[in-house]
Amino acid sequence: MNNIVILDTDTTLKEHLKDCPQKVNVSQFSTTTRLFSHIKSFPCDLLFIEPSLNGINAKELIKQLQDKYQLTIVLTTALTEINHSVQLLKMGIENYLLKPLIKSKTHELIEKLELTKERKKISTFDEETMIASSPKMVKVLNLLLKVAKSQSHVLIQGESGTGKEVAARILHQHSLRNNQSFIKVNCAAIPDTLVESEFFGHEKGSFTGALATRIGRFELANKGSILLDEITEVPLSMQAKLLRAIQEMEFERVGGQKTLTTDVRIISTSNQNLKLALDEKRFRSDLYYRLNVIPIHIPPLRERKEDIIPLAIHFLKQLSIHHQESVKTLTPSAQKKLVDHHWPGNIRELSNVIERSCILCEKNSIAASSIFLDNL
Ligand SMILES: Nc1ncnc2c1ncn2[C@@H]1O[C@H](COP(=O)(O)OP(=O)(O)OP(=O)(O)O)[C@@H](O)[C@H]1O
Ligand SMILES: [Mg+2]
């Protein structure tokens, strides 16, 4: 919800949005003519409309907007006008803010809409493709499909760039939860002080900067799957709380009194040697055994050379769609160069090499001399 437009003469909402925890750009207009000329040229995700504004026919306006644009509409309405607004709400608009406007209510609504948008995005991601031509990867794929239907937690291990996230998405897509959310938490990217809030959410005012209530990822993933990416990066101090959430499926938001329950399938990944992390006491063994009900190891690309060319062709096809050109091919010597390489960065490195070659080689057939490897 980055680009917000307000159709109203009252500027209170614009003032409230200035301190919104999410970064938003706000434009305000008082006539429909100016509103339309703006949204024709600039992106708009969210539109607040005062339906009683002088000179507008709110019903007609909403219909026109719904026909032409993909945006979320929220009514800002006074209690005395609510009857009129209820009619408009029947037109498929779900949200309204009551006037006089309250800043915290506005912020809560933005947070709610963000989450709804994220949920939609997550639940409609494209069908994941997993290329598996080598005997080792065929085994992995079969195992993934076999365990997908169970409710057990899965721990996926493998070097960086081997396809752990792809495997996690395949698991979710083939699970009984596939019509529910798939929520990813990148444990390596969250500052230690915010991990708890990211997992379990927080109540408004529970710490400096907690301007509005936030729903955590465990709550958001309810009934679906949660991917705890790079699980070994979770600080030791948080691991006990995470263990409880996984064991009991209950937790409290930071600063909250109420115990919340959730029902999630946990898929965790790690590119580290977990046994070493256990020996070095960086990772709790009770948490490890909870997460590792079904262990899956994704082999490095150098151990499954039969996958290299099918993967390269897969990336060439993706690039041709992206650039709207015909699919480039690889000469036999280019193929040999790819197969002989050691691929320390695994599939991510292969994808980069193919993209680079595609950009630098103007011919339709890519020769070995146009393949530039990262020789670290
Ligand atoms: N079997 C596969 N078939 C098609 N594409 C794949 C496959 N495995 C990986 N990829 C692609 O390779 C890239 C890296 O995969 P992914 O992000 O799943 O790896 P990862 O193991 O999670 O890496 P990291 O440890 O760096 O997080 C992605 O672009 C992904 O789409
Ligand atoms: Mg990953």
mmCIF file of C-alpha atoms in Angstrom, residues 6-330:
data_model
loop_
_atom_site.group_PDB
_atom_site.id
_atom_site.type_symbol
_atom_site.label_atom_id
_atom_site.label_comp_id
_atom_site.label_asym_id
_atom_site.label_seq_id
_atom_site.Cartn_x
_atom_site.Cartn_y
_atom_site.Cartn_z
ATOM 1 C CA ILE A 6 -7.533 10.639 -0.795
ATOM 2 C CA LEU A 7 -10.681 12.158 -2.295
ATOM 3 C CA ASP A 8 -11.848 14.595 0.369
ATOM 4 C CA THR A 9 -11.497 18.227 1.442
ATOM 5 C CA ASP A 10 -10.696 17.319 5.038
ATOM 6 C CA THR A 11 -6.913 16.929 5.518
ATOM 7 C CA THR A 12 -6.989 14.987 8.831
ATOM 8 C CA LEU A 13 -6.409 11.630 7.155
ATOM 9 C CA LYS A 14 -3.407 12.959 5.241
ATOM 10 C CA GLU A 15 -1.940 14.214 8.523
ATOM 11 C CA HIS A 16 -2.499 10.800 10.172
ATOM 12 C CA LEU A 17 -0.846 8.978 7.293
ATOM 13 C CA LYS A 18 2.318 11.051 7.708
ATOM 14 C CA ASP A 19 3.263 9.047 10.838
ATOM 15 C CA CYS A 20 2.170 5.716 9.447
ATOM 16 C CA PRO A 21 4.786 2.996 10.258
ATOM 17 C CA GLN A 22 4.633 1.811 6.628
ATOM 18 C CA LYS A 23 6.245 4.138 4.101
ATOM 19 C CA VAL A 24 3.446 5.691 2.040
ATOM 20 C CA ASN A 25 3.109 8.403 -0.616
ATOM 21 C CA VAL A 26 -0.094 10.336 -0.192
ATOM 22 C CA SER A 27 -1.879 12.587 -2.720
ATOM 23 C CA GLN A 28 -5.159 14.351 -1.999
ATOM 24 C CA PHE A 29 -7.827 15.761 -4.334
ATOM 25 C CA SER A 30 -11.213 17.327 -3.830
ATOM 26 C CA THR A 31 -12.705 16.703 -7.297
ATOM 27 C CA THR A 32 -13.186 13.530 -9.343
ATOM 28 C CA THR A 33 -11.693 15.193 -12.444
ATOM 29 C CA ARG A 34 -8.393 15.774 -10.683
ATOM 30 C CA LEU A 35 -8.569 12.331 -9.122
ATOM 31 C CA PHE A 36 -8.946 10.620 -12.517
ATOM 32 C CA SER A 37 -6.212 12.661 -14.184
ATOM 33 C CA HIS A 38 -3.875 11.638 -11.332
ATOM 34 C CA ILE A 39 -4.607 7.907 -11.301
ATOM 35 C CA LYS A 40 -4.301 7.730 -15.094
ATOM 36 C CA SER A 41 -0.622 8.685 -14.823
ATOM 37 C CA PHE A 42 0.464 7.554 -11.362
ATOM 38 C CA PRO A 43 0.152 4.207 -9.590
ATOM 39 C CA CYS A 44 -2.427 4.046 -6.828
ATOM 40 C CA ASP A 45 -2.888 1.049 -4.506
ATOM 41 C CA LEU A 46 -5.348 2.469 -2.057
ATOM 42 C CA LEU A 47 -8.032 5.120 -2.440
ATOM 43 C CA PHE A 48 -9.922 6.761 0.412
ATOM 44 C CA ILE A 49 -13.245 8.289 -0.665
ATOM 45 C CA GLU A 50 -15.514 10.579 1.319
ATOM 46 C CA PRO A 51 -18.835 9.555 -0.289
ATOM 47 C CA SER A 52 -20.676 12.664 0.909
ATOM 48 C CA LEU A 53 -18.250 15.025 -0.793
ATOM 49 C CA ASN A 54 -20.002 17.855 -2.635
ATOM 50 C CA GLY A 55 -20.479 17.266 -6.333
ATOM 51 C CA ILE A 56 -19.748 13.549 -6.478
ATOM 52 C CA ASN A 57 -21.984 10.612 -7.216
ATOM 53 C CA ALA A 58 -20.194 8.052 -5.083
ATOM 54 C CA LYS A 59 -22.010 5.028 -6.520
ATOM 55 C CA GLU A 60 -21.157 5.967 -10.111
ATOM 56 C CA LEU A 61 -17.592 6.884 -9.183
ATOM 57 C CA ILE A 62 -16.927 3.580 -7.410
ATOM 58 C CA LYS A 63 -18.344 1.643 -10.352
ATOM 59 C CA GLN A 64 -16.105 3.464 -12.826
ATOM 60 C CA LEU A 65 -13.045 2.946 -10.643
ATOM 61 C CA GLN A 66 -13.788 -0.749 -10.170
ATOM 62 C CA ASP A 67 -14.223 -1.252 -13.917
ATOM 63 C CA LYS A 68 -10.981 0.463 -14.884
ATOM 64 C CA TYR A 69 -8.480 0.113 -12.050
ATOM 65 C CA GLN A 70 -7.222 -2.503 -9.651
ATOM 66 C CA LEU A 71 -7.191 -0.643 -6.385
ATOM 67 C CA THR A 72 -8.502 -1.031 -2.868
ATOM 68 C CA ILE A 73 -11.216 1.477 -1.943
ATOM 69 C CA VAL A 74 -11.931 2.572 1.615
ATOM 70 C CA LEU A 75 -14.812 4.874 2.556
ATOM 71 C CA THR A 76 -14.248 7.619 5.099
ATOM 72 C CA THR A 77 -17.670 8.319 6.462
ATOM 73 C CA ALA A 78 -19.407 10.059 9.355
ATOM 74 C CA LEU A 79 -21.685 8.006 11.588
ATOM 75 C CA THR A 80 -24.657 10.080 10.430
ATOM 76 C CA GLU A 81 -23.935 9.029 6.834
ATOM 77 C CA ILE A 82 -23.434 5.358 7.599
ATOM 78 C CA ASN A 83 -26.735 4.275 6.028
ATOM 79 C CA HIS A 84 -25.716 5.768 2.712
ATOM 80 C CA SER A 85 -22.274 4.173 3.021
ATOM 81 C CA VAL A 86 -23.731 0.745 3.788
ATOM 82 C CA GLN A 87 -25.296 0.795 0.315
ATOM 83 C CA LEU A 88 -21.878 1.527 -1.152
ATOM 84 C CA LEU A 89 -20.246 -1.159 0.949
ATOM 85 C CA LYS A 90 -22.504 -3.655 -0.795
ATOM 86 C CA MET A 91 -20.651 -2.824 -4.024
ATOM 87 C CA GLY A 92 -17.748 -5.008 -2.925
ATOM 88 C CA ILE A 93 -15.950 -2.467 -0.784
ATOM 89 C CA GLU A 94 -15.064 -4.070 2.500
ATOM 90 C CA ASN A 95 -13.481 -1.279 4.444
ATOM 91 C CA TYR A 96 -14.457 2.021 5.935
ATOM 92 C CA LEU A 97 -13.113 4.471 8.517
ATOM 93 C CA LEU A 98 -15.533 6.323 10.726
ATOM 94 C CA LYS A 99 -15.259 10.088 11.127
ATOM 95 C CA PRO A 100 -14.041 11.739 13.319
ATOM 96 C CA LEU A 101 -10.935 9.858 12.259
ATOM 97 C CA ILE A 102 -8.663 8.304 14.887
ATOM 98 C CA LYS A 103 -4.994 8.054 13.978
ATOM 99 C CA SER A 104 -4.419 4.582 15.507
ATOM 100 C CA LYS A 105 -7.469 3.179 13.663
ATOM 101 C CA THR A 106 -6.079 4.493 10.381
ATOM 102 C CA HIS A 107 -2.704 2.869 11.051
ATOM 103 C CA GLU A 108 -4.372 -0.426 12.007
ATOM 104 C CA LEU A 109 -6.359 -0.425 8.791
ATOM 105 C CA ILE A 110 -3.224 0.127 6.679
ATOM 106 C CA GLU A 111 -1.527 -2.758 8.495
ATOM 107 C CA LYS A 112 -4.563 -4.996 7.896
ATOM 108 C CA LEU A 113 -4.702 -4.136 4.190
ATOM 109 C CA GLU A 114 -0.957 -4.782 3.819
ATOM 110 C CA LEU A 115 -1.390 -8.242 5.301
ATOM 111 C CA THR A 116 -4.355 -9.029 3.075
ATOM 112 C CA LYS A 117 -2.318 -7.988 0.044
ATOM 113 C CA GLU A 118 0.624 -10.104 1.175
ATOM 114 C CA ARG A 119 -1.629 -13.097 1.763
ATOM 115 C CA LYS A 120 -3.115 -12.819 -1.709
ATOM 116 C CA LYS A 121 0.316 -12.511 -3.269
ATOM 117 C CA ILE A 122 1.593 -15.528 -1.372
ATOM 118 C CA SER A 123 -1.362 -17.758 -2.085
ATOM 119 C CA THR A 124 -1.316 -17.046 -5.808
ATOM 120 C CA PHE A 125 2.369 -17.607 -6.524
ATOM 121 C CA ASP A 126 3.094 -19.485 -9.730
ATOM 122 C CA GLU A 127 3.335 -23.216 -9.747
ATOM 123 C CA GLU A 128 6.965 -23.959 -8.804
ATOM 124 C CA THR A 129 9.112 -25.843 -11.290
ATOM 125 C CA MET A 130 11.716 -28.201 -9.947
ATOM 126 C CA ILE A 131 14.020 -29.632 -12.561
ATOM 127 C CA ALA A 132 15.098 -33.093 -11.490
ATOM 128 C CA SER A 133 16.858 -35.218 -14.121
ATOM 129 C CA SER A 134 19.656 -36.767 -12.084
ATOM 130 C CA PRO A 135 18.933 -39.947 -10.074
ATOM 131 C CA LYS A 136 19.769 -38.044 -6.844
ATOM 132 C CA MET A 137 17.253 -35.269 -7.543
ATOM 133 C CA VAL A 138 14.574 -37.675 -8.744
ATOM 134 C CA LYS A 139 14.903 -39.324 -5.317
ATOM 135 C CA VAL A 140 14.616 -35.945 -3.568
ATOM 136 C CA LEU A 141 11.565 -34.962 -5.609
ATOM 137 C CA ASN A 142 9.853 -38.281 -4.898
ATOM 138 C CA LEU A 143 10.567 -37.878 -1.202
ATOM 139 C CA LEU A 144 9.163 -34.327 -1.254
ATOM 140 C CA LEU A 145 5.967 -35.469 -2.946
ATOM 141 C CA LYS A 146 5.632 -38.385 -0.535
ATOM 142 C CA VAL A 147 5.991 -36.331 2.645
ATOM 143 C CA ALA A 148 4.058 -33.309 1.331
ATOM 144 C CA LYS A 149 0.700 -34.817 2.289
ATOM 145 C CA SER A 150 1.794 -35.554 5.879
ATOM 146 C CA GLN A 151 1.554 -32.838 8.513
ATOM 147 C CA SER A 152 5.077 -33.486 9.818
ATOM 148 C CA HIS A 153 7.649 -30.731 10.113
ATOM 149 C CA VAL A 154 10.455 -30.907 7.569
ATOM 150 C CA LEU A 155 14.056 -29.731 7.769
ATOM 151 C CA ILE A 156 15.723 -29.092 4.408
ATOM 152 C CA GLN A 157 19.498 -28.895 4.370
ATOM 153 C CA GLY A 158 21.913 -28.186 1.572
ATOM 154 C CA GLU A 159 24.590 -25.781 0.400
ATOM 155 C CA SER A 160 23.690 -22.259 -0.588
ATOM 156 C CA GLY A 161 21.860 -22.026 -3.908
ATOM 157 C CA THR A 162 20.937 -25.724 -4.184
ATOM 158 C CA GLY A 163 17.187 -25.108 -4.260
ATOM 159 C CA LYS A 164 16.062 -25.399 -0.626
ATOM 160 C CA GLU A 165 13.399 -22.737 -1.024
ATOM 161 C CA VAL A 166 12.151 -24.327 -4.242
ATOM 162 C CA ALA A 167 11.833 -27.609 -2.328
ATOM 163 C CA ALA A 168 9.919 -25.887 0.483
ATOM 164 C CA ARG A 169 7.446 -24.377 -2.001
ATOM 165 C CA ILE A 170 6.953 -27.760 -3.691
ATOM 166 C CA LEU A 171 6.159 -29.233 -0.271
ATOM 167 C CA HIS A 172 3.525 -26.594 0.387
ATOM 168 C CA GLN A 173 2.018 -26.801 -3.103
ATOM 169 C CA HIS A 174 1.502 -30.540 -2.813
ATOM 170 C CA SER A 175 0.290 -30.458 0.777
ATOM 171 C CA LEU A 176 -3.279 -30.478 2.049
ATOM 172 C CA ARG A 177 -2.687 -26.855 3.075
ATOM 173 C CA ASN A 178 -2.030 -25.620 -0.460
ATOM 174 C CA ASN A 179 -5.070 -23.326 -0.530
ATOM 175 C CA GLN A 180 -3.753 -21.540 2.572
ATOM 176 C CA SER A 181 -0.842 -19.163 3.114
ATOM 177 C CA PHE A 182 2.811 -20.006 2.601
ATOM 178 C CA ILE A 183 4.709 -17.576 4.786
ATOM 179 C CA LYS A 184 8.463 -17.200 4.534
ATOM 180 C CA VAL A 185 10.579 -15.826 7.372
ATOM 181 C CA ASN A 186 14.163 -15.042 6.483
ATOM 182 C CA CYS A 187 15.709 -15.640 9.909
ATOM 183 C CA ALA A 188 19.113 -14.341 8.781
ATOM 184 C CA ALA A 189 17.737 -10.935 7.823
ATOM 185 C CA ILE A 190 15.940 -9.982 11.053
ATOM 186 C CA PRO A 191 17.795 -7.964 13.714
ATOM 187 C CA ASP A 192 17.979 -9.952 17.004
ATOM 188 C CA THR A 193 15.790 -7.437 18.806
ATOM 189 C CA LEU A 194 12.939 -7.843 16.321
ATOM 190 C CA VAL A 195 12.875 -11.636 15.907
ATOM 191 C CA GLU A 196 10.199 -12.180 18.551
ATOM 192 C CA SER A 197 7.922 -9.530 17.070
ATOM 193 C CA GLU A 198 8.472 -10.924 13.568
ATOM 194 C CA PHE A 199 7.517 -14.447 14.712
ATOM 195 C CA PHE A 200 4.717 -13.658 17.139
ATOM 196 C CA GLY A 201 3.710 -10.015 16.504
ATOM 197 C CA HIS A 202 3.459 -7.215 19.033
ATOM 198 C CA GLU A 203 0.866 -5.078 20.754
ATOM 199 C CA LYS A 204 0.775 -1.366 20.117
ATOM 200 C CA GLY A 205 3.118 0.526 22.470
ATOM 201 C CA SER A 206 4.923 -2.629 23.667
ATOM 202 C CA PHE A 207 8.301 -1.083 22.745
ATOM 203 C CA THR A 208 9.619 2.167 21.267
ATOM 204 C CA GLY A 209 8.553 2.242 17.655
ATOM 205 C CA ALA A 210 5.619 -0.173 18.117
ATOM 206 C CA LEU A 211 3.145 2.422 16.883
ATOM 207 C CA ALA A 212 0.461 -0.069 15.890
ATOM 208 C CA THR A 213 -0.411 -3.667 16.685
ATOM 209 C CA ARG A 214 1.400 -6.062 14.376
ATOM 210 C CA ILE A 215 0.395 -9.593 13.501
ATOM 211 C CA GLY A 216 3.307 -12.024 13.570
ATOM 212 C CA ARG A 217 4.234 -14.601 10.982
ATOM 213 C CA PHE A 218 3.019 -17.595 13.034
ATOM 214 C CA GLU A 219 -0.421 -16.033 13.265
ATOM 215 C CA LEU A 220 -0.400 -15.067 9.607
ATOM 216 C CA ALA A 221 0.502 -18.619 8.561
ATOM 217 C CA ASN A 222 -2.391 -20.151 10.522
ATOM 218 C CA LYS A 223 -3.713 -23.262 8.693
ATOM 219 C CA GLY A 224 -0.897 -22.954 6.138
ATOM 220 C CA SER A 225 2.862 -23.524 6.111
ATOM 221 C CA ILE A 226 5.656 -21.379 7.483
ATOM 222 C CA LEU A 227 9.161 -21.468 6.023
ATOM 223 C CA LEU A 228 11.801 -20.676 8.626
ATOM 224 C CA ASP A 229 14.642 -19.922 6.253
ATOM 225 C CA GLU A 230 18.164 -20.243 7.681
ATOM 226 C CA ILE A 231 16.867 -21.453 11.039
ATOM 227 C CA THR A 232 20.351 -21.593 12.615
ATOM 228 C CA GLU A 233 20.416 -17.791 12.538
ATOM 229 C CA VAL A 234 17.673 -17.568 15.193
ATOM 230 C CA PRO A 235 19.399 -16.166 18.311
ATOM 231 C CA LEU A 236 19.822 -18.674 21.143
ATOM 232 C CA SER A 237 17.769 -16.416 23.423
ATOM 233 C CA MET A 238 14.733 -16.845 21.093
ATOM 234 C CA GLN A 239 15.064 -20.567 20.546
ATOM 235 C CA ALA A 240 13.203 -21.545 23.761
ATOM 236 C CA LYS A 241 10.191 -19.418 22.773
ATOM 237 C CA LEU A 242 10.267 -20.854 19.268
ATOM 238 C CA LEU A 243 10.367 -24.375 20.717
ATOM 239 C CA ARG A 244 7.274 -23.662 22.801
ATOM 240 C CA ALA A 245 5.406 -22.260 19.784
ATOM 241 C CA ILE A 246 6.275 -25.357 17.771
ATOM 242 C CA GLN A 247 5.517 -27.816 20.559
ATOM 243 C CA GLU A 248 2.342 -26.269 21.924
ATOM 244 C CA MET A 249 1.305 -24.239 18.861
ATOM 245 C CA GLU A 250 0.684 -21.300 21.167
ATOM 246 C CA PHE A 251 2.414 -18.003 21.848
ATOM 247 C CA GLU A 252 1.847 -14.422 23.002
ATOM 248 C CA ARG A 253 2.426 -11.252 21.023
ATOM 249 C CA VAL A 254 5.232 -9.077 22.442
ATOM 250 C CA GLY A 255 3.594 -6.990 25.182
ATOM 251 C CA GLY A 256 0.411 -9.068 24.974
ATOM 252 C CA GLN A 257 -1.325 -10.974 27.765
ATOM 253 C CA LYS A 258 -3.513 -13.236 25.676
ATOM 254 C CA THR A 259 -2.214 -16.644 24.605
ATOM 255 C CA LEU A 260 -2.879 -17.181 20.902
ATOM 256 C CA THR A 261 -3.016 -20.522 19.156
ATOM 257 C CA THR A 262 -2.029 -21.397 15.624
ATOM 258 C CA ASP A 263 -1.916 -24.429 13.364
ATOM 259 C CA VAL A 264 1.092 -24.350 11.070
ATOM 260 C CA ARG A 265 3.308 -26.814 9.317
ATOM 261 C CA ILE A 266 6.922 -25.878 9.797
ATOM 262 C CA ILE A 267 9.432 -26.191 7.019
ATOM 263 C CA SER A 268 12.904 -25.053 8.036
ATOM 264 C CA THR A 269 16.041 -24.739 5.977
ATOM 265 C CA SER A 270 19.712 -24.394 6.752
ATOM 266 C CA ASN A 271 22.888 -24.222 4.700
ATOM 267 C CA GLN A 272 25.016 -24.754 7.791
ATOM 268 C CA ASN A 273 26.279 -27.911 9.403
ATOM 269 C CA LEU A 274 23.573 -28.266 12.026
ATOM 270 C CA LYS A 275 25.394 -31.005 13.937
ATOM 271 C CA LEU A 276 28.299 -28.579 14.393
ATOM 272 C CA ALA A 277 25.899 -25.855 15.574
ATOM 273 C CA LEU A 278 24.551 -28.361 18.139
ATOM 274 C CA ASP A 279 28.046 -29.340 19.305
ATOM 275 C CA GLU A 280 29.013 -25.695 19.629
ATOM 276 C CA LYS A 281 25.795 -25.064 21.585
ATOM 277 C CA ARG A 282 24.650 -22.397 19.112
ATOM 278 C CA PHE A 283 21.484 -24.352 18.437
ATOM 279 C CA ARG A 284 19.288 -26.124 21.010
ATOM 280 C CA SER A 285 19.135 -29.868 20.470
ATOM 281 C CA ASP A 286 15.468 -30.078 21.627
ATOM 282 C CA LEU A 287 14.525 -27.543 18.942
ATOM 283 C CA TYR A 288 16.569 -29.432 16.357
ATOM 284 C CA TYR A 289 14.750 -32.703 17.087
ATOM 285 C CA ARG A 290 11.350 -30.956 16.927
ATOM 286 C CA LEU A 291 12.091 -29.452 13.528
ATOM 287 C CA ASN A 292 13.879 -32.424 12.065
ATOM 288 C CA VAL A 293 10.982 -34.894 11.943
ATOM 289 C CA ILE A 294 11.645 -35.419 8.240
ATOM 290 C CA PRO A 295 15.157 -34.488 7.094
ATOM 291 C CA ILE A 296 15.695 -33.731 3.418
ATOM 292 C CA HIS A 297 19.137 -33.116 1.936
ATOM 293 C CA ILE A 298 19.452 -31.274 -1.375
ATOM 294 C CA PRO A 299 22.716 -32.381 -3.014
ATOM 295 C CA PRO A 300 25.114 -29.823 -4.482
ATOM 296 C CA LEU A 301 25.028 -29.384 -8.257
ATOM 297 C CA ARG A 302 28.497 -30.950 -8.738
ATOM 298 C CA GLU A 303 27.035 -34.252 -7.457
ATOM 299 C CA ARG A 304 24.187 -34.219 -9.978
ATOM 300 C CA LYS A 305 25.763 -33.206 -13.240
ATOM 301 C CA GLU A 306 22.815 -34.650 -15.221
ATOM 302 C CA ASP A 307 20.769 -31.669 -14.000
ATOM 303 C CA ILE A 308 23.129 -28.994 -15.360
ATOM 304 C CA ILE A 309 21.978 -28.858 -18.992
ATOM 305 C CA PRO A 310 18.230 -29.283 -18.244
ATOM 306 C CA LEU A 311 18.545 -26.441 -15.713
ATOM 307 C CA ALA A 312 20.477 -24.274 -18.188
ATOM 308 C CA ILE A 313 17.764 -24.853 -20.828
ATOM 309 C CA HIS A 314 15.087 -24.052 -18.234
ATOM 310 C CA PHE A 315 16.790 -20.706 -17.488
ATOM 311 C CA LEU A 316 17.220 -19.958 -21.227
ATOM 312 C CA LYS A 317 13.478 -20.486 -21.699
ATOM 313 C CA GLN A 318 12.668 -18.226 -18.753
ATOM 314 C CA LEU A 319 14.945 -15.506 -20.151
ATOM 315 C CA SER A 320 13.388 -15.761 -23.606
ATOM 316 C CA ILE A 321 9.931 -15.218 -22.111
ATOM 317 C CA HIS A 322 11.222 -12.319 -20.045
ATOM 318 C CA HIS A 323 12.967 -10.616 -22.990
ATOM 319 C CA GLN A 324 10.292 -11.675 -25.502
ATOM 320 C CA GLU A 325 12.816 -13.261 -27.878
ATOM 321 C CA SER A 326 13.340 -16.764 -29.226
ATOM 322 C CA VAL A 327 15.023 -19.307 -26.961
ATOM 323 C CA LYS A 328 18.811 -19.344 -27.313
ATOM 324 C CA THR A 329 20.640 -22.659 -27.576
ATOM 325 C CA LEU A 330 23.998 -23.921 -26.287
#
